[in-house]
Coordinates of C-alpha atoms in Angstrom, one line a residue:
Chain A
M1 CA 0.3 -0.2 0.0
T2 CA 1.5 3.4 -0.9
V3 CA 0.8 5.8 1.9
T4 CA 0.6 9.2 0.5
V5 CA -0.6 12.3 2.2
R6 CA -4.1 11.6 1.6
T7 CA -4.1 7.9 2.9
G8 CA -1.9 9.0 6.0
A9 CA -4.2 11.3 7.2
V10 CA -7.4 9.0 6.5
L11 CA -5.3 6.2 8.2
A12 CA -4.6 8.5 11.7
L13 CA -8.3 9.4 12.0
G14 CA -9.3 5.9 11.2
D15 CA -7.1 4.2 13.2
D16 CA -7.8 5.8 16.2
A17 CA -11.3 4.8 16.2
L18 CA -10.4 1.6 15.4
V19 CA -8.1 0.5 18.3
L20 CA -10.1 2.7 20.5
S21 CA -13.3 0.9 19.6
H22 CA -11.3 -2.5 20.2
R23 CA -10.1 -1.5 23.6
L24 CA -13.9 -0.6 24.8
G25 CA -14.9 -4.0 22.8
E26 CA -13.0 -5.6 25.4
W27 CA -15.2 -4.3 28.3
A28 CA -18.3 -6.4 27.3
G29 CA -19.2 -8.4 29.9
H30 CA -16.9 -6.8 32.6
A31 CA -18.7 -3.1 33.4
P32 CA -19.2 -2.0 36.7
V33 CA -23.1 -1.8 35.9
L34 CA -25.5 -2.7 33.4
E35 CA -25.8 0.5 32.1
E36 CA -22.5 0.9 31.5
E37 CA -22.4 -2.3 29.4
V38 CA -24.9 -0.7 27.2
A39 CA -22.7 3.0 27.2
L40 CA -19.2 1.3 26.6
A41 CA -20.7 -0.8 23.7
N42 CA -22.1 2.1 22.4
I43 CA -19.2 4.3 22.3
A44 CA -17.4 1.2 20.6
L45 CA -19.8 0.8 17.9
D46 CA -19.8 4.6 17.3
L47 CA -16.1 4.3 16.8
L48 CA -16.3 1.3 14.8
G49 CA -18.8 3.0 12.6
Q50 CA -16.4 6.1 11.9
A51 CA -13.5 3.7 11.2
R52 CA -15.2 1.7 8.7
V53 CA -15.7 4.7 6.7
L54 CA -12.4 6.1 7.3
L55 CA -10.9 3.1 6.2
S56 CA -13.0 2.6 3.1
L57 CA -11.6 6.0 1.9
A58 CA -8.5 4.6 2.0
G59 CA -9.0 1.0 0.8
D60 CA -10.6 -2.1 2.0
E61 CA -11.5 -1.9 5.5
D62 CA -10.6 -5.6 6.0
E63 CA -7.4 -5.5 4.7
L64 CA -6.2 -2.2 6.5
A65 CA -7.7 -3.8 10.0
Y66 CA -6.5 -7.2 9.6
L67 CA -3.4 -7.5 7.6
R68 CA -1.5 -4.4 8.1
E69 CA 1.1 -5.3 11.1
E70 CA 1.9 -2.8 14.4
R71 CA 4.6 -0.5 12.2
A72 CA 1.7 0.2 9.7
F73 CA -0.6 1.3 12.5
R74 CA -1.0 5.2 12.7
N75 CA -3.2 5.7 15.6
L76 CA -2.3 7.9 18.8
Q77 CA -0.5 5.8 21.7
L78 CA -3.3 7.4 23.7
V79 CA -6.0 5.1 22.2
E80 CA -4.1 1.7 22.4
Q81 CA -3.3 1.7 25.9
P82 CA -4.9 -1.0 28.0
N83 CA -8.3 -0.1 29.6
G84 CA -7.0 -0.7 33.2
D85 CA -9.4 -0.2 35.9
F86 CA -12.8 2.0 35.2
A87 CA -10.7 5.3 36.0
H88 CA -8.4 4.5 33.2
T89 CA -10.7 3.8 30.8
I90 CA -12.7 6.9 31.5
A91 CA -9.4 9.2 31.7
R92 CA -8.7 8.0 28.2
Q93 CA -12.4 8.8 27.1
L94 CA -12.3 11.9 28.7
Y95 CA -8.7 12.9 26.8
F96 CA -9.4 11.2 23.6
S97 CA -13.2 12.3 22.9
T98 CA -12.7 15.9 24.0
Y99 CA -10.0 15.8 21.0
Q100 CA -12.2 14.3 18.9
R101 CA -15.0 16.4 19.3
L102 CA -12.9 19.7 18.8
L103 CA -11.4 18.0 15.6
Y104 CA -14.4 16.9 14.3
A105 CA -16.2 20.3 14.7
Q106 CA -13.4 22.0 12.9
L107 CA -13.8 19.2 10.0
A108 CA -17.4 19.8 9.8
A109 CA -17.0 23.2 9.1
G110 CA -14.5 23.1 6.9
D111 CA -14.5 21.3 3.4
S112 CA -12.6 18.6 3.0
E113 CA -13.1 14.8 2.0
F114 CA -13.6 14.7 5.9
T115 CA -16.6 16.8 6.1
G116 CA -19.7 14.6 5.4
L117 CA -18.2 12.0 8.3
A118 CA -17.4 14.7 10.9
A119 CA -20.9 16.0 10.3
K120 CA -22.4 12.8 11.4
A121 CA -19.5 11.8 14.2
V122 CA -19.6 15.4 15.8
K123 CA -22.9 14.1 17.3
E124 CA -21.7 10.6 18.5
V125 CA -18.4 12.2 20.0
A126 CA -20.5 15.1 21.8
Y127 CA -22.5 11.8 23.6
H128 CA -19.0 10.5 24.1
Q129 CA -17.7 13.4 25.9
D130 CA -20.5 14.2 28.1
H131 CA -20.4 10.7 29.0
A132 CA -16.7 10.6 30.2
E133 CA -17.1 14.3 31.6
Q134 CA -20.0 12.9 33.7
W135 CA -18.0 10.0 34.9
T136 CA -14.9 12.0 35.7
L137 CA -16.9 14.0 37.6
R138 CA -18.6 10.9 39.8
L139 CA -15.3 9.3 40.1
G140 CA -13.3 12.5 40.9
D141 CA -15.9 14.0 43.7
G142 CA -17.0 10.9 44.6
T143 CA -15.4 8.8 47.3
D144 CA -12.1 9.1 48.3
L145 CA -11.1 5.6 46.9
S146 CA -12.5 6.9 43.4
H147 CA -10.9 10.0 43.8
E148 CA -7.7 8.5 44.2
R149 CA -7.9 6.3 41.5
M150 CA -9.1 9.1 39.0
R151 CA -6.4 11.2 39.8
R152 CA -4.1 8.4 39.4
A153 CA -5.6 7.2 35.9
C154 CA -5.7 11.1 34.6
E155 CA -1.7 11.7 35.8
A156 CA -0.5 8.0 34.3
L157 CA -2.5 8.7 30.8
W158 CA -1.5 12.7 30.9
R159 CA 1.9 11.6 29.0
F160 CA 0.0 10.6 25.9
T161 CA -2.1 13.5 25.4
G162 CA 0.8 15.6 23.8
E163 CA 0.7 13.6 20.6
M164 CA -3.2 14.6 19.8
F165 CA -2.0 18.0 18.7
Q166 CA 1.1 17.3 16.5
P167 CA -0.3 18.3 13.3
V168 CA -1.4 15.4 11.1
E169 CA -0.4 16.2 7.3
G170 CA -3.9 16.3 5.3
V171 CA -5.9 17.3 8.2
D172 CA -6.7 20.9 7.8
V173 CA -7.4 22.1 11.6
D174 CA -5.9 24.6 13.6
W175 CA -3.6 22.3 15.9
A176 CA -2.5 25.0 18.2
G177 CA -5.8 26.2 18.7
M178 CA -7.2 23.0 19.4
K179 CA -4.6 22.1 21.7
A180 CA -5.6 25.5 23.7
T181 CA -9.1 24.9 23.8
W182 CA -8.4 21.3 25.0
L183 CA -6.5 22.3 27.8
E184 CA -8.9 24.9 28.7
T185 CA -12.0 22.0 28.3
V186 CA -10.1 19.1 29.9
G187 CA -8.7 21.6 32.8
D188 CA -12.3 22.6 33.4
V189 CA -13.6 19.2 33.9
L190 CA -10.7 18.1 36.1
R191 CA -11.3 21.1 38.4
R192 CA -15.2 20.4 38.4
A193 CA -14.4 16.6 39.3
T194 CA -11.9 18.2 42.3
L195 CA -8.8 16.8 40.3
E196 CA -5.9 18.8 39.5
V197 CA -4.5 19.1 35.7
P198 CA -1.4 16.4 35.9
E199 CA 2.1 18.7 36.0
G200 CA 3.9 16.0 34.0
P201 CA 5.1 16.8 30.2
Q202 CA 2.3 15.9 27.6
S203 CA 4.6 14.0 25.8
G204 CA 8.0 12.8 26.5
A205 CA 10.9 12.4 23.9
W206 CA 9.5 8.8 22.9
T207 CA 5.7 9.5 22.8
A208 CA 6.0 12.5 20.6
G209 CA 4.1 11.9 17.7
A210 CA 4.9 8.2 17.6
G211 CA 2.0 6.6 17.0
R212 CA 1.4 8.5 14.0
Q213 CA 4.6 7.2 12.2
G214 CA 3.8 3.7 13.4
L215 CA 6.3 3.4 16.7
H216 CA 3.6 1.9 19.3
T217 CA 3.5 0.8 22.9
E218 CA 4.2 -3.2 23.8
S219 CA 0.8 -3.9 24.7
F220 CA -0.3 -2.7 21.1
G221 CA 1.3 -5.8 19.2
R222 CA -0.9 -8.3 21.6
M223 CA -4.1 -6.4 20.7
L224 CA -3.3 -6.6 17.2
A225 CA -2.1 -10.4 17.2
E226 CA -6.0 -11.3 19.1
M227 CA -7.9 -8.8 16.7
Q228 CA -6.1 -10.7 13.6
H229 CA -5.5 -13.9 14.2
L230 CA -8.8 -16.1 12.9
H231 CA -8.7 -13.5 9.9
R232 CA -5.0 -14.2 9.1
S233 CA -5.5 -17.8 9.3
H234 CA -8.1 -18.4 6.6
P235 CA -6.3 -16.1 3.9
G236 CA -8.8 -14.9 1.2
A237 CA -12.0 -16.4 2.9
S238 CA -15.0 -14.0 3.2
W239 CA -17.1 -13.7 6.5
Chain B
M1 CA -62.4 -15.5 75.2
A2 CA -65.7 -13.8 74.2
T3 CA -64.3 -10.3 74.7
A4 CA -65.3 -7.8 72.6
A5 CA -61.7 -7.4 71.1
A6 CA -61.4 -11.1 70.5
H7 CA -64.6 -10.5 68.6
R8 CA -63.8 -7.6 66.5
T9 CA -60.5 -9.9 65.4
A10 CA -62.3 -12.7 64.4
R11 CA -64.5 -10.3 62.4
A12 CA -61.7 -8.6 61.0
D13 CA -60.1 -12.2 59.7
D14 CA -63.6 -12.9 58.3
M15 CA -63.3 -9.9 56.5
A16 CA -60.2 -10.4 55.3
E17 CA -61.0 -13.8 54.0
A18 CA -63.6 -12.7 52.6
D19 CA -61.9 -9.8 50.5
A20 CA -59.0 -12.6 49.5
A21 CA -61.5 -14.7 48.0
R22 CA -63.5 -12.0 46.4
Y23 CA -60.1 -10.5 44.7
E24 CA -58.8 -14.0 44.0
A25 CA -62.3 -14.4 41.9
V26 CA -61.8 -11.1 40.2
F27 CA -57.8 -12.2 39.5
D28 CA -59.1 -15.2 38.2
A29 CA -62.1 -14.2 35.9
A30 CA -59.2 -11.5 34.6
V31 CA -56.7 -14.3 33.7
A32 CA -59.4 -16.4 32.0
A33 CA -60.6 -13.5 29.8
D34 CA -57.2 -12.9 28.6
E35 CA -56.9 -9.7 30.6
R36 CA -53.7 -8.2 31.6
I37 CA -52.4 -8.3 35.3
E38 CA -50.8 -4.9 36.0
P39 CA -48.2 -4.0 38.8
R40 CA -50.8 -2.4 41.1
D41 CA -53.6 -5.3 40.7
W42 CA -54.0 -7.9 43.7
M43 CA -52.1 -11.3 42.5
P44 CA -51.7 -14.3 44.4
D45 CA -48.8 -14.3 46.4
A46 CA -47.8 -17.6 44.3
Y47 CA -48.4 -16.0 41.0
R48 CA -45.9 -12.8 41.9
A49 CA -43.4 -15.2 43.3
S50 CA -43.5 -17.1 40.5
L51 CA -43.2 -14.3 37.8
I52 CA -40.2 -12.7 39.9
R53 CA -38.6 -16.2 39.6
Q54 CA -39.2 -16.6 35.9
M55 CA -38.4 -13.0 34.9
A56 CA -35.3 -12.7 37.1
Q57 CA -34.2 -16.0 35.7
H58 CA -34.8 -14.5 32.3
A59 CA -32.9 -11.0 33.1
H60 CA -29.7 -13.4 34.4
S61 CA -30.1 -15.2 31.3
E62 CA -29.6 -12.1 29.0
I63 CA -26.6 -11.0 31.2
I64 CA -24.9 -14.0 31.5
G65 CA -25.5 -15.1 27.8
M66 CA -23.4 -11.7 26.9
Q67 CA -20.3 -14.0 28.1
P68 CA -20.1 -16.6 25.5
E69 CA -20.5 -14.3 22.7
A70 CA -18.3 -11.2 24.0
N71 CA -15.8 -14.1 23.9
W72 CA -15.6 -13.5 20.1
I73 CA -15.8 -9.4 20.1
T74 CA -12.0 -9.1 19.9
R75 CA -11.5 -11.5 17.3
A76 CA -14.7 -11.3 14.9
P77 CA -12.6 -11.7 11.5
S78 CA -14.3 -9.1 9.9
L79 CA -15.4 -5.2 10.9
R80 CA -19.0 -5.8 9.6
R81 CA -19.1 -8.9 11.6
K82 CA -17.8 -7.2 14.6
A83 CA -20.3 -4.4 14.7
I84 CA -23.1 -6.6 14.4
L85 CA -21.6 -8.9 17.4
M86 CA -21.3 -5.9 19.6
A87 CA -24.7 -4.3 18.7
K88 CA -25.7 -7.8 19.7
V89 CA -24.4 -8.1 23.1
Q90 CA -25.3 -4.5 23.9
D91 CA -28.6 -5.6 22.7
E92 CA -28.5 -8.2 25.3
A93 CA -27.5 -5.9 28.4
G94 CA -30.5 -3.9 27.0
H95 CA -33.1 -7.1 27.6
G96 CA -31.1 -7.4 30.8
L97 CA -32.1 -4.2 31.8
Y98 CA -35.7 -4.4 30.6
L99 CA -36.5 -7.4 32.5
Y100 CA -35.0 -6.3 35.6
S101 CA -37.3 -3.2 35.4
A102 CA -40.2 -5.3 34.4
A103 CA -39.7 -7.8 37.7
E104 CA -39.2 -4.5 39.8
T105 CA -43.0 -3.7 39.0
L106 CA -43.5 -6.8 41.2
G107 CA -41.6 -5.4 44.4
A108 CA -38.3 -7.0 43.8
S109 CA -35.2 -5.1 43.7
R110 CA -32.6 -5.4 40.9
E111 CA -29.7 -5.2 43.7
D112 CA -31.4 -8.5 45.4
L113 CA -32.2 -10.2 42.2
L114 CA -28.0 -9.9 41.1
D115 CA -27.3 -11.1 44.7
K116 CA -29.6 -14.2 44.3
L117 CA -27.7 -14.9 41.2
H118 CA -24.4 -14.2 42.3
T119 CA -24.7 -16.6 45.5
G120 CA -26.4 -19.2 43.2
R121 CA -29.5 -19.1 44.7
Q122 CA -31.4 -18.2 41.2
K123 CA -30.5 -19.9 37.8
Y124 CA -29.8 -18.8 34.5
S125 CA -30.8 -20.4 31.2
S126 CA -28.0 -23.7 31.0
I127 CA -27.2 -23.2 27.5
F128 CA -25.0 -20.3 28.5
N129 CA -22.7 -23.0 30.3
Y130 CA -21.5 -24.2 27.1
P131 CA -18.3 -22.7 25.7
T132 CA -17.8 -20.8 22.5
L133 CA -14.7 -22.4 20.9
T134 CA -15.0 -21.2 16.9
W135 CA -16.0 -18.2 15.4
A136 CA -19.1 -20.2 13.9
D137 CA -20.1 -20.6 17.4
V138 CA -21.3 -16.9 17.2
G139 CA -23.2 -18.0 14.3
A140 CA -24.6 -21.8 15.8
I141 CA -25.9 -19.6 18.7
G142 CA -27.6 -16.9 17.0
W143 CA -29.2 -19.3 14.8
L144 CA -30.2 -21.9 17.5
V145 CA -30.0 -20.4 20.7
D146 CA -31.8 -17.3 19.5
G147 CA -34.1 -19.6 17.6
A148 CA -35.1 -21.3 20.7
A149 CA -35.2 -18.3 22.8
I150 CA -37.7 -16.6 20.0
T151 CA -39.6 -19.7 20.0
N152 CA -40.2 -19.4 23.9
Q153 CA -40.4 -15.6 24.0
V154 CA -42.8 -15.3 21.4
P155 CA -45.7 -16.7 23.4
L156 CA -44.6 -14.6 26.1
C157 CA -45.8 -11.5 24.3
R158 CA -49.4 -12.9 25.3
C159 CA -48.5 -13.5 29.0
S160 CA -51.2 -12.6 31.6
Y161 CA -48.5 -10.3 33.3
G162 CA -48.8 -7.0 31.4
P163 CA -45.2 -5.7 32.1
Y164 CA -43.4 -8.7 31.1
A165 CA -45.9 -9.3 27.9
R166 CA -44.6 -6.0 26.5
A167 CA -41.0 -6.5 27.5
M168 CA -41.2 -10.0 25.7
V169 CA -42.7 -7.9 22.4
R170 CA -39.5 -5.5 22.0
V171 CA -37.3 -8.1 23.2
C172 CA -38.9 -10.4 20.5
K173 CA -38.0 -8.1 17.7
E174 CA -34.3 -7.5 18.4
E175 CA -33.8 -11.3 18.9
S176 CA -35.4 -11.8 15.4
F177 CA -32.8 -9.8 14.2
H178 CA -29.8 -11.7 15.8
Q179 CA -31.5 -14.8 15.3
R180 CA -31.7 -14.0 11.2
Q181 CA -27.8 -12.5 11.2
G182 CA -26.7 -15.9 13.2
Y183 CA -28.4 -17.7 10.1
E184 CA -26.8 -15.4 7.4
L185 CA -23.4 -15.9 9.6
L186 CA -23.6 -19.7 9.0
L187 CA -24.8 -19.3 6.1
A188 CA -21.4 -17.6 4.9
L189 CA -19.5 -20.2 6.3
S190 CA -21.1 -23.0 4.7
Q191 CA -20.8 -21.6 1.6
G192 CA -16.8 -20.5 2.1
T193 CA -14.0 -22.6 2.2
A194 CA -14.2 -26.1 3.4
E195 CA -12.5 -25.3 6.5
Q196 CA -15.1 -22.4 7.1
H197 CA -17.7 -25.1 6.4
A198 CA -16.3 -27.8 8.6
M199 CA -16.3 -25.0 11.5
A200 CA -19.8 -24.5 10.6
Q201 CA -20.9 -27.9 10.8
D202 CA -18.9 -28.6 14.2
A203 CA -20.8 -25.6 16.1
V204 CA -24.0 -26.8 14.8
D205 CA -23.1 -30.5 16.1
R206 CA -22.1 -29.3 19.8
W207 CA -24.9 -26.5 20.0
W208 CA -28.0 -28.4 18.8
W209 CA -28.8 -31.1 22.1
P210 CA -28.0 -27.9 24.4
S211 CA -30.6 -26.0 22.2
L212 CA -33.1 -28.4 22.6
M213 CA -32.4 -28.7 26.5
M214 CA -33.5 -24.6 26.5
F215 CA -37.4 -25.5 26.5
G216 CA -36.8 -27.1 30.0
P217 CA -37.4 -30.4 31.3
P218 CA -39.8 -32.9 29.8
D219 CA -43.7 -32.0 30.6
D220 CA -44.2 -34.7 33.3
E221 CA -40.8 -33.6 35.1
S222 CA -41.5 -30.2 34.8
A223 CA -42.2 -28.6 38.5
H224 CA -43.7 -25.2 37.4
S225 CA -45.5 -25.9 34.1
A226 CA -48.8 -26.8 35.0
Q227 CA -49.3 -23.8 37.4
S228 CA -47.9 -21.4 34.9
L229 CA -50.1 -22.5 32.3
A230 CA -53.1 -22.2 34.5
W231 CA -52.0 -18.6 35.0
K232 CA -51.4 -17.8 31.7
I233 CA -48.0 -17.1 32.5
K234 CA -46.8 -19.8 29.9
R235 CA -49.1 -20.7 27.0
H236 CA -47.3 -23.8 25.7
S237 CA -45.8 -26.5 27.3
N238 CA -42.0 -27.5 26.9
D239 CA -42.7 -30.4 24.5
D240 CA -45.1 -28.5 22.4
L241 CA -42.3 -25.6 22.0
R242 CA -39.6 -27.9 21.6
R243 CA -41.6 -30.0 18.8
R244 CA -42.4 -26.8 16.9
F245 CA -38.6 -25.6 17.1
V246 CA -37.3 -28.6 15.8
D247 CA -39.9 -28.3 13.2
I248 CA -38.7 -24.9 12.2
C249 CA -35.1 -26.2 12.3
V250 CA -35.0 -29.3 10.1
P251 CA -35.9 -27.4 6.8
Q252 CA -33.2 -24.2 7.5
A253 CA -30.5 -26.6 8.1
E254 CA -31.1 -28.0 4.9
S255 CA -31.0 -24.8 3.0
L256 CA -27.7 -24.1 5.5
N257 CA -26.4 -27.0 3.5
L258 CA -25.4 -28.6 7.3
T259 CA -26.9 -31.5 9.1
L260 CA -28.1 -31.9 12.4
P261 CA -26.6 -34.4 14.9
D262 CA -29.4 -36.7 15.4
P263 CA -29.6 -40.1 13.4
H264 CA -33.5 -40.4 14.5
L265 CA -34.6 -36.9 13.1
R266 CA -37.1 -37.8 10.3
W267 CA -40.3 -36.8 8.9
N268 CA -43.5 -38.5 10.8
E269 CA -46.4 -38.3 8.2
E270 CA -48.7 -39.3 10.9
R271 CA -48.1 -36.9 13.4
G272 CA -46.9 -33.7 10.8
H273 CA -44.1 -33.4 12.7
Y274 CA -40.3 -34.5 13.0
D275 CA -39.5 -37.1 15.3
F276 CA -36.3 -36.9 17.0
G277 CA -34.0 -38.8 19.4
P278 CA -33.8 -39.0 23.2
I279 CA -32.2 -36.0 24.8
D280 CA -29.7 -36.8 27.2
W281 CA -31.3 -35.4 30.6
T282 CA -28.7 -36.2 32.7
E283 CA -26.6 -34.2 31.2
F284 CA -29.3 -31.0 31.3
W285 CA -29.6 -31.8 35.3
E286 CA -26.0 -31.8 35.8
V287 CA -25.6 -28.2 33.7
L288 CA -28.6 -27.3 36.1
K289 CA -26.7 -28.1 38.9
G290 CA -23.7 -26.0 38.3
N291 CA -21.5 -29.1 36.8
G292 CA -21.7 -27.9 32.9
P293 CA -18.6 -26.8 31.4
C294 CA -18.9 -23.0 32.0
N295 CA -20.8 -22.6 35.3
E296 CA -18.2 -21.7 37.4
Q297 CA -16.3 -19.9 34.8
R298 CA -19.5 -17.9 33.6
L299 CA -20.4 -17.0 37.3
S300 CA -16.9 -16.1 38.7
Q301 CA -16.8 -13.8 36.0
R302 CA -20.3 -12.1 36.6
R303 CA -19.6 -11.9 40.3
Q304 CA -15.6 -10.7 39.6
A305 CA -17.4 -7.4 37.3
H306 CA -19.8 -6.8 40.0
D307 CA -17.3 -6.8 43.1
E308 CA -14.5 -4.9 41.0
G309 CA -17.3 -2.2 40.1
A310 CA -18.2 -1.6 43.7
W311 CA -16.1 1.2 44.0
V312 CA -17.4 3.0 41.0
R313 CA -21.2 2.4 41.8
E314 CA -20.1 4.0 45.3
A315 CA -18.6 6.8 43.9
A316 CA -21.6 7.3 41.8
A317 CA -23.7 7.3 45.1
A318 CA -21.8 9.6 47.0
Y319 CA -21.6 12.0 43.8
A320 CA -25.4 11.9 43.6
A321 CA -26.0 12.4 47.4
K322 CA -23.4 15.4 47.1
H323 CA -25.0 17.0 44.4
N324 CA -28.6 16.1 43.7
G325 CA -29.6 14.9 47.3
A326 CA -30.6 11.9 46.2
T327 CA -29.5 8.7 47.8
G328 CA -28.1 6.8 44.7
A329 CA -29.2 4.4 42.3
A330 CA -31.9 1.5 42.7
D331 CA -33.5 2.2 45.9
G332 CA -37.1 2.9 44.7
H333 CA -39.2 -0.1 45.0
A334 CA -42.4 -0.1 43.1
D335 CA -45.7 0.3 45.1
V336 CA -47.4 -3.0 45.7
A337 CA -51.2 -2.6 45.9
V338 CA -53.5 -4.9 47.7
G339 CA -56.7 -4.6 46.0
P340 CA -58.1 -5.0 42.6
S341 CA -57.9 -2.3 40.3
A342 CA -60.5 -0.1 38.6
E343 CA -60.1 -2.0 35.6
Q344 CA -60.1 -5.3 36.6
A345 CA -63.0 -4.6 39.0
G346 CA -65.0 -2.8 36.0
M347 CA -64.2 -6.1 34.1
S348 CA -65.6 -8.4 36.5
G349 CA -69.1 -6.5 36.9
E350 CA -68.1 -5.0 40.1
A351 CA -68.3 -1.3 40.8

C-alpha cells in the first residue's frame, strides 16, 4: 500500500477510532453496572462505524484492519493503552473524546473529504464526551477511593496527550488553537471533579508523534495479534 | 375468650378472608378473559413469586448470555461482523435492563436479584454454560439459541402479566434480528472454504442438543409448568415448544447445507412433525446443578465484574448524594397494591 498524504491522514483518524473501539469492546461483560455495558458498547460501535467509513476511503476496510502489521498503524498511543480499571478507561475517554469533538467540529465546518463524516460523527462524539465528563465528575468527586483512582488514571495517561496535537499532514485544522481549547476544556472538567490538571510533560521524547509514525507501545502488538488472528488464519476467506 | 376485642379480631379475619376470596375471583376472571394483570392489581402471592423467579432468571440469562458471545468480539474476522456482534451483546444488556425493570414492578429489587444470581440462589439458562470454541459458535448461537429463545418468548408476548408481556414484545423484535444474523453468518461459512464449512458443522453439532434443552425438562418432569399454564404465564408446554422448534430448524439446516447431529431425526407423516432422538437429561440436570463446562467460569466472571465495579457504583452514589441530594441508584421499589384495580373490578362487573 502506498501511503500518500491523503491515505496517511485517513489512516490516522481511522486507526484512532478502530483501536479505541477494540479496547472498549474488551469491556463487554465486565462493566461495573449494566447501564455501562450498554454505554461502552454504544461508544465502541460509534467508533467502529467511524473507522469503517474512514478506512474505506483508503482501501478495503478488512485488509487495512486485519492485514497491516503494528508498524503500519497510525493511531495515537493514547487509544491503544490497555483499559486498566474503570477510571483509566474514563480518563482515556475524556482525553480522547474531547480531542475528537474539537477535531470533528473543525472538520465538519471545513470543506474536505472528511466533512461529511465529521458532520455525522460530531454528534456521536458529543455524547461520548458528555459520558466521559459525567463519569470523571462522579469518580473524581465521589469517594476517597474513586478520587484517588481517577487522579492516578489522569496522571498516568497525561503523557500520551501531547501527541494528539502533532499536526497530521492532510488534516486541515488549527492544531495549536485546538490544543489550547482542549487544555481549557479538560482542565475545567478536572477542576470540577476536584482533580488537578497533571503537571508532567504532555509528551516525552519517546511518545512525541510516535503513534502517527507507526511507533507503538508494547501492548499494542498483543492487541493486534488477538484482533487479527482468525482473519489471518484463513487467507482470502470471506466472512 | 368472647371479649369484644377478640370478637372484632375474628370479624376482621373473616372479612380479610372474604376480601381475599373476592380478589382471587376477580384475578381468576381477569386471567380467564385474557386481560393483562398490571403492577397495582391484586395477585396471588404465588403468582407474584413465580413471575419474579421467571423474569429474574430470564434477566440473568440475558446478562450471563453476553459472555459466550463477548468472548469473540475481539477476534471477529471482519469489521462488519464485529459491529453486528457488538450491537448484539449491547442489545442483550438492554434486554437484561428491561427484564429487571419488569421484575421490579412486582416489588423485587435489581440489587437483590443480582445478589441471588451471584450466590447461586437463582439460575440462568443452561445453554450459557457451554463454551464458544470457534467463530462459527457465534453463528450457531444466533441461529439455534436465539431461535429457541424466540420460540419460547413469542408466546410470552401474550403472557398474563402486562409488564412482562410488553418487555417480550420489544425483546422479540431484536432477537429475531439476531437470529437472522446468526443464520446469515452460518450461511457465509457454509458457502465458504472447506475449513469454514467444517467449522460451521462442528458448531451446529455442539449446539444442537443444548439448544433443545433450552425448552426445559419434559412436561411430566416440569415442576412449574401446570401452574404457569393455568395462570397464562406460559402458553404452551415445554415439549410442544420443543417440537415446534425442531420443525422449524430441520428445513433451515437443509438450506444451510448443514446436518443436525441426530440419527433419529425423520419426518413423521402421521403426526405432521419431525420425530427426534432422546435428549440426554442427565447432562441437562448436571448443567443445571452447576456441573456444566462453564458454570464456574460464567458465575465467577459475573461476580468479578460486580465486585470490581463496587467502587464505581459507590462513587456514583456518593456523588449523587453530594450534588442531587439523592441517595443513589436502585432504592425505589414499585408500590405493591393490595386490592383489585378499577379496571379489574370493572371487568368483573363490580363497581
